Amino acid sequence: MATQLRRNSTCSEAEWTARQELAACYRIFDMLGWSESIYNHISVRVPGEETFLINPFGLLWSEVTASNLIKIDSEGNKLCNSPHPVNLAGFTQHSLFHRHIDWAHAIVHTHTPDTMAVCSSAQGLTPTNFYACFFDGAVGYHDFEGITVRAEEGERLLENLGQNRVLMLRNHGPVVLGATLYEMFLNYYMLQRACEIQVKTAALGGAITVPPEVVAVHQRDRDLMLVKDFGRVDFEAWVRKLDSVDRSWRE
Ligand SMILES: [Zn+2]
């Protein structure tokens, strides 16, 4: 299947690399317990094109492979032969961000219980733990308007995202955008952890709020440690873990 896709020359080397990385990303999210049945999406822009790759609707994230990812245009039209449909409702917000934000190469939206819990709390994400402090002042919030399938909501989604890379959809779940798949992965990883810890801390009866000056130091020192390919070594480490269990995503 994989060689067929490449041999047909409908798939450039750049697209094939993007397909493999995205398939691995779906499998890693699933392995970490962050998938939601057949729902939710991770999407990436095909390098050099105004086309996108997304999961085939109806498959579990554990069933996604490089070949069965669906290539679509920004309107959601399928550009490849696939027996599977695309969940257009779910792609609405992804396509909006891909179209309007040049640097938004990779986008994920999840429904994990801990991120949904924080999105549903009045205070949102608070600077009360190591990971959460990274996001302080760098998260947008969007009030719940029902399922995000109406195009007219787009303007407010973009406005509420602002310059941030994380948008917390209140009463719903997070959207994390990245200039690379690696960056999106590591930012999502830290956001997921931040929310898990916030929920557990709340269960203990209260949290210590980190003072703004300490948050500033925390973020400054994080920035000093940033490597060029933010998240790449993390992602590659999880790919090795994935390969030790199942390599079928590569096909
Ligand atoms: Zn959702």
PDB file of N, CA and C and ligand atoms in Angstrom, residues 40 93 109-111 116 148 169 172-173, ligand 1:
ATOM      1  N   ASN A  40     -12.137  13.591  17.050  1.00  0.00           N
ATOM      2  CA  ASN A  40     -11.034  14.545  17.225  1.00  0.00           C
ATOM      3  C   ASN A  40     -10.009  14.374  16.093  1.00  0.00           C
ATOM      4  N   GLN A  93     -12.823  23.858  12.305  1.00  0.00           N
ATOM      5  CA  GLN A  93     -11.926  24.768  13.031  1.00  0.00           C
ATOM      6  C   GLN A  93     -10.472  24.587  12.595  1.00  0.00           C
ATOM      7  N   HIS A 109      -6.701  18.895  18.311  1.00  0.00           N
ATOM      8  CA  HIS A 109      -7.811  19.188  19.220  1.00  0.00           C
ATOM      9  C   HIS A 109      -8.184  17.873  19.888  1.00  0.00           C
ATOM     10  N   THR A 110      -8.260  17.893  21.212  1.00  0.00           N
ATOM     11  CA  THR A 110      -8.585  16.650  21.934  1.00  0.00           C
ATOM     12  C   THR A 110      -9.763  16.863  22.880  1.00  0.00           C
ATOM     13  N   HIS A 111     -10.229  15.733  23.389  1.00  0.00           N
ATOM     14  CA  HIS A 111     -11.286  15.723  24.405  1.00  0.00           C
ATOM     15  C   HIS A 111     -10.823  14.938  25.630  1.00  0.00           C
ATOM     16  N   MET A 116     -10.419  18.810  29.308  1.00  0.00           N
ATOM     17  CA  MET A 116     -11.815  19.267  29.256  1.00  0.00           C
ATOM     18  C   MET A 116     -12.241  19.830  30.600  1.00  0.00           C
ATOM     19  N   THR A 148     -18.425  23.223  17.315  1.00  0.00           N
ATOM     20  CA  THR A 148     -17.747  24.234  16.473  1.00  0.00           C
ATOM     21  C   THR A 148     -17.799  23.856  14.997  1.00  0.00           C
ATOM     22  N   LEU A 169     -11.068  25.961  24.462  1.00  0.00           N
ATOM     23  CA  LEU A 169     -12.485  26.115  24.137  1.00  0.00           C
ATOM     24  C   LEU A 169     -13.251  25.804  25.421  1.00  0.00           C
ATOM     25  N   HIS A 172     -15.358  22.688  26.631  1.00  0.00           N
ATOM     26  CA  HIS A 172     -15.127  21.804  25.488  1.00  0.00           C
ATOM     27  C   HIS A 172     -13.731  21.193  25.617  1.00  0.00           C
ATOM     28  N   GLY A 173     -12.748  21.731  24.949  1.00  0.00           N
ATOM     29  CA  GLY A 173     -11.411  21.132  25.009  1.00  0.00           C
ATOM     30  C   GLY A 173     -10.396  22.049  24.366  1.00  0.00           C
TER      31      GLY A 173
HETATM   32 ZN    ZN B   1     -14.220  18.911  20.214  1.00  0.00          ZN
END
